[in-house]
CSV table of C-alpha atoms in Angstrom, one decimal:
chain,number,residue,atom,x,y,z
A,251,UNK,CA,27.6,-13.0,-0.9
A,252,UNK,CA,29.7,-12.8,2.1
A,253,UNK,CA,27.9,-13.4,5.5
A,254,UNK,CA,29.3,-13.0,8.9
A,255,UNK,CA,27.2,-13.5,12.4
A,256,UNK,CA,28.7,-10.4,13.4
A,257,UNK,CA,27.9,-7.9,10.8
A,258,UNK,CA,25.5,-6.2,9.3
A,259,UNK,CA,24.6,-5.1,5.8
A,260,UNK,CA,23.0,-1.8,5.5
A,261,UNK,CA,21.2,-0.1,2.7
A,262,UNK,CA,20.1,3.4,2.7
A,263,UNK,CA,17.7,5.4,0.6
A,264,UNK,CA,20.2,5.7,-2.0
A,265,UNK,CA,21.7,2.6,-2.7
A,266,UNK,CA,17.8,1.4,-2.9
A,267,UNK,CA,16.6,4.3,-5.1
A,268,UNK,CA,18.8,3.3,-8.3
A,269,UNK,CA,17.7,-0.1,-7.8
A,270,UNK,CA,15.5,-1.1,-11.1
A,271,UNK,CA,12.7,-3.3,-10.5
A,272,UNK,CA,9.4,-3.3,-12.7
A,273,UNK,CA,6.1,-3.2,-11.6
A,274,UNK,CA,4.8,-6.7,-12.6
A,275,UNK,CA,7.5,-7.6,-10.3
A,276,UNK,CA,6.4,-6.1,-7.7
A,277,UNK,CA,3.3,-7.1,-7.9
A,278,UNK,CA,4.2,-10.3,-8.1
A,279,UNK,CA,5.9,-10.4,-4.9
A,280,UNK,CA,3.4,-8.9,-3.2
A,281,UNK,CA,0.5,-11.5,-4.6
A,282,UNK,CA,2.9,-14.2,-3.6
A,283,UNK,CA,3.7,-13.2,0.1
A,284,UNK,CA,-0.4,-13.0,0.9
A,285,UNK,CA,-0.6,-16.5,-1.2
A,286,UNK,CA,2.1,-17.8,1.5
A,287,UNK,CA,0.2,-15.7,4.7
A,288,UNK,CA,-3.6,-17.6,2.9
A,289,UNK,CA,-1.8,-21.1,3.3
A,290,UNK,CA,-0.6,-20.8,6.9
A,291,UNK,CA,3.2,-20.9,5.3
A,292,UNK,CA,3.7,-17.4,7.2
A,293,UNK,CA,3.3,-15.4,10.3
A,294,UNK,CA,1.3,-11.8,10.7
A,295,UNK,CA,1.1,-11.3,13.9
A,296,UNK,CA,-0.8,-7.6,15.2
A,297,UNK,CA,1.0,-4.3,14.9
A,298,UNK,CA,2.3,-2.8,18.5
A,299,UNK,CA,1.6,0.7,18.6
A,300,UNK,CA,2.6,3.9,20.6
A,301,UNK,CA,0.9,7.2,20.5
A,302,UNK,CA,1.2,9.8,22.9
A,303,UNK,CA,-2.1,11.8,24.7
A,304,UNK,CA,-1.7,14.3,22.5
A,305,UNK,CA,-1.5,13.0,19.4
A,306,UNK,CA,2.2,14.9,18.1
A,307,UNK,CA,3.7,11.5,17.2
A,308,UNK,CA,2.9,7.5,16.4
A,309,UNK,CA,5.3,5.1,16.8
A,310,UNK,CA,5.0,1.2,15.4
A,311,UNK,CA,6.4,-2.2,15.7
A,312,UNK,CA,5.6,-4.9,13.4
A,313,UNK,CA,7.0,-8.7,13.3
A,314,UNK,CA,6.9,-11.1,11.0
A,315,UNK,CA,8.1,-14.4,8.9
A,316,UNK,CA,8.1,-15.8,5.5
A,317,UNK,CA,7.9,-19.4,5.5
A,318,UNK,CA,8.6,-19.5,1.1
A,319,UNK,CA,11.9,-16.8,1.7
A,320,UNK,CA,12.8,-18.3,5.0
A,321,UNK,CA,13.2,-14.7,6.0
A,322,UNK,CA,12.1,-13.0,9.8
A,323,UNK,CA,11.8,-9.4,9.9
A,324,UNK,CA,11.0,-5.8,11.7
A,325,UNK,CA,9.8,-3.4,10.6
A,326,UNK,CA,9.7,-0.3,12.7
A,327,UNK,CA,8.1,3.4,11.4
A,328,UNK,CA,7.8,6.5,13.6
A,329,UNK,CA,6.1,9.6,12.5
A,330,UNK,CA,6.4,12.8,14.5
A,331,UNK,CA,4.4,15.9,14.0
A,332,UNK,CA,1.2,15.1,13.0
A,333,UNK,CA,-0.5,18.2,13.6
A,334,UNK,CA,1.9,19.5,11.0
A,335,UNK,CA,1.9,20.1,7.3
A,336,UNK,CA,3.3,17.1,5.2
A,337,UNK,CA,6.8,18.5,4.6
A,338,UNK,CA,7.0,19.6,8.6
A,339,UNK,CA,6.9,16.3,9.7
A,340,UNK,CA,9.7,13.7,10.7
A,341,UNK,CA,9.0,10.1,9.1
A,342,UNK,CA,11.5,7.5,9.1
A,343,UNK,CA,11.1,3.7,9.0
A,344,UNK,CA,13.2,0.6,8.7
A,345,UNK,CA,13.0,-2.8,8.2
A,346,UNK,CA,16.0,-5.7,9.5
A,347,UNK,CA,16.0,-8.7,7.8
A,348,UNK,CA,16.9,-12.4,8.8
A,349,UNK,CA,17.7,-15.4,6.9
A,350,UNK,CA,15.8,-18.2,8.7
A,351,UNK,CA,17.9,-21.3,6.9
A,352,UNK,CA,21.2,-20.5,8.3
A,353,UNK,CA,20.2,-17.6,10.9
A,354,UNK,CA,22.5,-14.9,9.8
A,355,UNK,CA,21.3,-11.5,9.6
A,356,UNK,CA,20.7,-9.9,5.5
A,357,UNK,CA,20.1,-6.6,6.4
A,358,UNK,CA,18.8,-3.8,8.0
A,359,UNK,CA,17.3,-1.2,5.3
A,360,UNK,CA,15.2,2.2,4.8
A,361,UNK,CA,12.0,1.1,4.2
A,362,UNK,CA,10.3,4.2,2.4
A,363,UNK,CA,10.8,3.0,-1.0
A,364,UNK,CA,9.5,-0.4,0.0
A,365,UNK,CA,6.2,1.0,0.7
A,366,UNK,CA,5.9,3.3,-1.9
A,367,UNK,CA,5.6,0.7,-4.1
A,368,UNK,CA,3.8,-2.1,-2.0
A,369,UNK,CA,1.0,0.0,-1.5
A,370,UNK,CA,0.1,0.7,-4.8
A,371,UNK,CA,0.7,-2.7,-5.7
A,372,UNK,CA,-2.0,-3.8,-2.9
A,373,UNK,CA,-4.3,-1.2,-4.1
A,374,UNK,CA,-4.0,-2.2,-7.7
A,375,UNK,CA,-4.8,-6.2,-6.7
A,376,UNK,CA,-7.4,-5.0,-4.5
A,377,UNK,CA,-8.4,-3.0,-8.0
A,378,UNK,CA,-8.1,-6.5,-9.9
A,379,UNK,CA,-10.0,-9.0,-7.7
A,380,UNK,CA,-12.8,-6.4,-6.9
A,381,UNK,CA,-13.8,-4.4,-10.3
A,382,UNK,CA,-16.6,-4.9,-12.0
A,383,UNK,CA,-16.6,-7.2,-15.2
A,384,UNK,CA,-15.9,-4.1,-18.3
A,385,UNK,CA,-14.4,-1.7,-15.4
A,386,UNK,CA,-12.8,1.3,-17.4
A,387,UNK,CA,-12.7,4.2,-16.2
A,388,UNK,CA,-10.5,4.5,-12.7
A,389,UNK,CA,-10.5,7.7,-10.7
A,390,UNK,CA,-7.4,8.8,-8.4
A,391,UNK,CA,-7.9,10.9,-5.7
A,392,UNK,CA,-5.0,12.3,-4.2
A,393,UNK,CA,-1.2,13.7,-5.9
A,394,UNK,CA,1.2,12.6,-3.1
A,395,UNK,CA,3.5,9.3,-2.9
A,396,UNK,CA,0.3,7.0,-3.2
A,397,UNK,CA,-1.4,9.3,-5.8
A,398,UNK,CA,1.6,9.4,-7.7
A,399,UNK,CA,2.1,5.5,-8.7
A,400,UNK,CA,-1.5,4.5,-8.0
A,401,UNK,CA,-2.3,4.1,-12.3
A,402,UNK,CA,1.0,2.7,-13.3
A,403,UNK,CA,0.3,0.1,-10.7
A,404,UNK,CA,-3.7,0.2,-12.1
A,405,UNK,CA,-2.4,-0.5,-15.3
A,406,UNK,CA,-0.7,-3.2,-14.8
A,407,UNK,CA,-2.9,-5.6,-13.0
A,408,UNK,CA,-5.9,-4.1,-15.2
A,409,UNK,CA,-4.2,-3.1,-18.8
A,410,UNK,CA,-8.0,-2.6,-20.2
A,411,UNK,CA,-8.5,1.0,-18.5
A,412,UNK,CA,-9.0,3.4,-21.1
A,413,UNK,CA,-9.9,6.1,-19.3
A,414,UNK,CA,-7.8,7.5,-16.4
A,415,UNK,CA,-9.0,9.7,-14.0
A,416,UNK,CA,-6.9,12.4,-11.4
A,417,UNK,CA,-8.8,14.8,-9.2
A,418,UNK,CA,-5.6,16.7,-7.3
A,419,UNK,CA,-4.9,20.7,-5.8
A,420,UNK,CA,-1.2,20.6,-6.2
A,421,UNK,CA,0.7,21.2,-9.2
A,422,UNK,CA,4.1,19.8,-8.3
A,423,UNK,CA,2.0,16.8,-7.5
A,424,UNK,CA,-0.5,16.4,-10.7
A,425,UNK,CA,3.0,17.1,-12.7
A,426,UNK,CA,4.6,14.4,-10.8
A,427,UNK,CA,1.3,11.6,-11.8
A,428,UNK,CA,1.8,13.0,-15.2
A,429,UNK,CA,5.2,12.1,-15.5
A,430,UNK,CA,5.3,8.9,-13.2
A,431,UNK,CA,2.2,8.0,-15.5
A,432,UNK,CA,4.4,8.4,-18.6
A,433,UNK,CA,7.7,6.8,-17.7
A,434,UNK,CA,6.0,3.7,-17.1
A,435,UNK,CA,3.0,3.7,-19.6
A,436,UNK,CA,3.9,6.2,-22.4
A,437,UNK,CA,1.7,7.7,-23.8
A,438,UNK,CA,-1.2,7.0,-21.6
A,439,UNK,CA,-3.2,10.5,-20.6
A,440,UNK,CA,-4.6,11.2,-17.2
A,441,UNK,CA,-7.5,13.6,-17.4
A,442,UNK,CA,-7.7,16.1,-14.4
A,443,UNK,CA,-10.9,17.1,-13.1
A,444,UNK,CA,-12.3,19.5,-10.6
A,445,UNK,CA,-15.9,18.1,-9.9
A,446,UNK,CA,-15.4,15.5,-7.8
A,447,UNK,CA,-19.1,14.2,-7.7
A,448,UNK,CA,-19.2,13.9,-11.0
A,449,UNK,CA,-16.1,12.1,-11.8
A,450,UNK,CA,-17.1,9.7,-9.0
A,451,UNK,CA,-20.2,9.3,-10.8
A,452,UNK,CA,-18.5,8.2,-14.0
A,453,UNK,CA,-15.8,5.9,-12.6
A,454,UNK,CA,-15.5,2.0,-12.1
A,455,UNK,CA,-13.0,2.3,-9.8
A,456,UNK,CA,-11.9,5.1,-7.0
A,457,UNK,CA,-8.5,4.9,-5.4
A,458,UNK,CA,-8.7,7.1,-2.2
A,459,UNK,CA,-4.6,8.3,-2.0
A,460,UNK,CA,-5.1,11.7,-0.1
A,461,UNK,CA,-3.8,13.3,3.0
A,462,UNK,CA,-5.4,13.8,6.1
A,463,UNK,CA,-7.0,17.8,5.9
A,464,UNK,CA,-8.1,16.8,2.4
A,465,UNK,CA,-12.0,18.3,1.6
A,466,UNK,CA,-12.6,15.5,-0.8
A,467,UNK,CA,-14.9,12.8,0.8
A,468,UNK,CA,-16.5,10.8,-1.8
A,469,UNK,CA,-20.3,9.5,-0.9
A,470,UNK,CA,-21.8,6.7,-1.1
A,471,UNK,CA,-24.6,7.9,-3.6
A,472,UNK,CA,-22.1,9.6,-5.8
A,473,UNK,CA,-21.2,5.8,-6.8
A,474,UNK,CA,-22.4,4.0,-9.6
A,475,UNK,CA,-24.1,0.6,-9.8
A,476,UNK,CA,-20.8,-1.9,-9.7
A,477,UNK,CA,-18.6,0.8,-9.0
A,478,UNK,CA,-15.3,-0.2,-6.3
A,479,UNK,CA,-13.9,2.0,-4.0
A,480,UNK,CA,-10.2,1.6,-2.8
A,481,UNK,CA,-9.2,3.4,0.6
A,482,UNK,CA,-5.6,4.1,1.1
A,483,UNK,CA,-5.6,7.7,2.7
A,484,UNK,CA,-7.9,9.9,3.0
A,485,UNK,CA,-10.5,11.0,0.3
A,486,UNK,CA,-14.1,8.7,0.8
A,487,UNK,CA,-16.6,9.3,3.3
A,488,UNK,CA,-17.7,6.7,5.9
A,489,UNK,CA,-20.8,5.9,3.8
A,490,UNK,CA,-19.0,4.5,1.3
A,491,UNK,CA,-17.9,1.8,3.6
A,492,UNK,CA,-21.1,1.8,5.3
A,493,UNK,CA,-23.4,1.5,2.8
A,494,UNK,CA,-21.3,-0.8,0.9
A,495,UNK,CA,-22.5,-4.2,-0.7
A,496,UNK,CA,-19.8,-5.5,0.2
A,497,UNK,CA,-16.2,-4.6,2.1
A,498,UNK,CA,-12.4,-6.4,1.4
A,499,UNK,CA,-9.5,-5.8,3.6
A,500,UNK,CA,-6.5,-6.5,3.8
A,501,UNK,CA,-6.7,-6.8,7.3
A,502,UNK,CA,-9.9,-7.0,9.7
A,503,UNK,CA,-8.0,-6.3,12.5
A,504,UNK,CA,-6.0,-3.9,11.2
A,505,UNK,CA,-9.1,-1.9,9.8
A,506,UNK,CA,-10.4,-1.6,13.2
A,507,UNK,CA,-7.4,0.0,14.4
A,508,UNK,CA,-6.1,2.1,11.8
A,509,UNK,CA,-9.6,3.1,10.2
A,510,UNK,CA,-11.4,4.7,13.3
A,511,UNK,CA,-11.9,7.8,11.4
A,512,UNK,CA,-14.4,5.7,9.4
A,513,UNK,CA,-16.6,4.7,12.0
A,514,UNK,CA,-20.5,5.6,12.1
A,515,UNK,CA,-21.9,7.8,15.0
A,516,UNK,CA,-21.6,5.1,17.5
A,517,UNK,CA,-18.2,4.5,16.8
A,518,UNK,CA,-18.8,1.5,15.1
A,519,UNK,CA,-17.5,-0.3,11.8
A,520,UNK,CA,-19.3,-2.8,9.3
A,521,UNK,CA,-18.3,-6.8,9.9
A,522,UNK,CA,-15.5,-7.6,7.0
A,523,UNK,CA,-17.0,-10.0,4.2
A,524,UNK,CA,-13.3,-11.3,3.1
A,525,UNK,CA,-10.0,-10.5,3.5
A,526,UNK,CA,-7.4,-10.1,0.5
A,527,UNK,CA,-5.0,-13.2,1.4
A,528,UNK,CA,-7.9,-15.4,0.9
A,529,UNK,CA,-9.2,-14.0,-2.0
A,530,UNK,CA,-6.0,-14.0,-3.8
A,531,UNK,CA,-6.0,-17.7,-2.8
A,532,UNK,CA,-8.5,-18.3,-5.1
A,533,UNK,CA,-10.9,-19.8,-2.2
A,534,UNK,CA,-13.5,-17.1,-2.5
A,535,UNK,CA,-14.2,-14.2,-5.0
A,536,UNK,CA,-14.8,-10.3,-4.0
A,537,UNK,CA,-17.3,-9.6,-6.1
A,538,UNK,CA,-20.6,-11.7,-6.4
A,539,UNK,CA,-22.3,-10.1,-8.6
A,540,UNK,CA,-21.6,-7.0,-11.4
A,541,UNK,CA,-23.9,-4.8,-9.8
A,542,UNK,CA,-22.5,-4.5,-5.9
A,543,UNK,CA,-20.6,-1.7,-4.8
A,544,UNK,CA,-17.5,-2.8,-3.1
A,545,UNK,CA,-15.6,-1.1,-0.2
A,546,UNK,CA,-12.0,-2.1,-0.2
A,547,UNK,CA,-9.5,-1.0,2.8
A,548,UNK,CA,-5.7,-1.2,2.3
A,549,UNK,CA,-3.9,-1.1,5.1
A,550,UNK,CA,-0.2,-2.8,5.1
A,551,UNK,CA,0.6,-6.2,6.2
A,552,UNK,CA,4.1,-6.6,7.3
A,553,UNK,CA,4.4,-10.1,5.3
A,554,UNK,CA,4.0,-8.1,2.1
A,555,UNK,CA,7.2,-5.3,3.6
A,556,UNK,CA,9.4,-8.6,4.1
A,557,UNK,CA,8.5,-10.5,0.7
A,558,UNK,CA,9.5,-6.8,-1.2
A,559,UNK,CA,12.4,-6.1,1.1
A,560,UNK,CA,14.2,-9.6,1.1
A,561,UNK,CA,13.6,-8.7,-2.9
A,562,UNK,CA,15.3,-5.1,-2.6
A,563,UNK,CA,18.0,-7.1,-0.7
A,564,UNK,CA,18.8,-9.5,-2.9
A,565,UNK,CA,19.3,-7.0,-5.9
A,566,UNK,CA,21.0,-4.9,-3.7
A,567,UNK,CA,23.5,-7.5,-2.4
A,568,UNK,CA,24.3,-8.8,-5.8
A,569,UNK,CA,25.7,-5.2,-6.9
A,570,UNK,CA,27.3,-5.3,-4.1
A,571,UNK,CA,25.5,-2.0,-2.6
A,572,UNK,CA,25.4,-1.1,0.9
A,573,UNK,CA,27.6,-0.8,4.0
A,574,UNK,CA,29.1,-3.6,6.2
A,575,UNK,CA,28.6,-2.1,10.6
A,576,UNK,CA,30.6,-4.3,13.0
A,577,UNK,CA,27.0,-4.3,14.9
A,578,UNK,CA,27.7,-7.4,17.2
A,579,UNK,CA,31.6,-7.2,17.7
């Protein structure tokens, strides 16, 4: 491709949404950029963050480097009105890449699709390394961007599920599981179910994908013996992390930033027993024994944004998508 110190490739929400990239290899990418973080081959450093008094808007910054892709990024992500309904608010994030072997910029791209598929993907290795030995039957709470590729990406790191759960309030969204369910996986069925405690009772796995004024909190005692539950959104109740046998996150720090809304009456969270890079490294395993219930958090790492990008970027480039700004000229 053609590279120049003074321009800039740019690749909007269209030129990325016709872009055709399977799951498996998403996943993949994924898995291989917290491999990369595990082996001290990348840098993570902590999100910056801006929020004003009142709460209306949240603003962040995150930096980071991929020592396999030789790529530094940003990723930036503002969302304003969040006192608002979903489709009131203003959300709009980016991420500029740069090849570290020659030091030219790759590009600068909308990063929306990006994390609509790495968070699944995290959620569904979270899924992989924590479930239960015979795990079945997975539950999905939650019809929105998450919700809506949260079993294809299930089914791919854990093809035995036979029984697929959805417990959801709008139609548009519970169509759009359905059919996201079927282009990937036809002919798999999602059952959708209204009584929340019970399907919680009956699944192996729970993937928490709702919004924020959801009612559904999952408890702790709804659980089953072995059962894992997988926060993404909104949708499980503090005592499932709480009460937890034991808790995987993606991020310690991270958890204690972002999952405040978790924390008992003192304000407090639960220690971290391991985190997901070193799991995935093989050096310890999530789950010690059939019977615990495990607490997982996914919260993003900017590593994993880069890996997926610079993979977006390259398919990108080689159709020759995208538009060339005199930026530095």
């Amino acid at each position: 491709m053609d590279r120049n110190d003074t321009t800039l490739r740019v690749l909007s929400t269209s030129d990325l949404a016709g872009l055709d990239i399977s799951l498996a290899d998403v996943v993949d990418t994924v898995e291989q950029a917290y491999r990369t973080l595990a082996a001290g081959r990348s840098d993570n450093p902590r999100k910056l963050t801006v929020k004003p008094a009142d709460g209306h808007s949240v603003a962040y910054a995150m930096l980071g480097r991929d020592g396999v892709r030789e790529v530094v990024a940003v990723k930036t992500s503002y969302k304003h009105g969040l006192h608002e309904s979903r489709e009131r608010q203003h959300y709009y994030t980016t991420l500029t890449l740069y090849d570290d072997a020659t030091g030219l910029p790759v590009a600068m791209m909308d990063c929306a699709r990006i994390g609509s598929l790495r968070t699944p993907a995290v959620s569904a290795l979270l899924a992989r390394e924590c479930a239960a030995p015979g795990a079945s039957t997975a539950l999905v709470i939650g019809t929105g961007t998450q919700g809506r590729l949260a079993l294809p990406f299930l089914l791919t790191t854990l093809p035995e599920l036979d029984r697929l759960l959805l417990h959801g309030t709008h139609p548009d969204g519970i169509a759009a599981v359905r059919a996201e369910l079927d282009r990937h996986f036809p002919g798999r069925q999602v059952e959708l179910v209204t009584d929340l405690k019970a399907a919680a009772r009956e699944a192996d796995l729970v993937v928490a994908t709702a919004g924020a004024h959801t009612p559904a909190a999952v408890e702790a005692d709804w659980l089953r013996p072995g059962a894992t539950a997988i926060l993404v959104g909104h949708g499980l109740a503090p005592s499932t992390l709480h009460r937890a046998d034991r808790v995987i996150a993606t991020s310690e720090a991270q958890m204690r930033v972002t999952g405040t809304d978790m924390a008992d009456a003192e304000g407090g969270l639960p220690a971290v027993d391991l985190e997901l890079p070193v799991v995935l490294s093989g050096v310890s395993k999530a789950r010690t024994a059939p019977g615990q219930r495990i607490f997982a958090y996914n919260s993003g790492l900017v590593v994993t944004d880069i890996a997926l990008g610079h993979r977006f970027a390259q398919l990108a480039l080689g159709q020759g998508l995208g538009t060339e700004v005199s930026l530095w000229t």
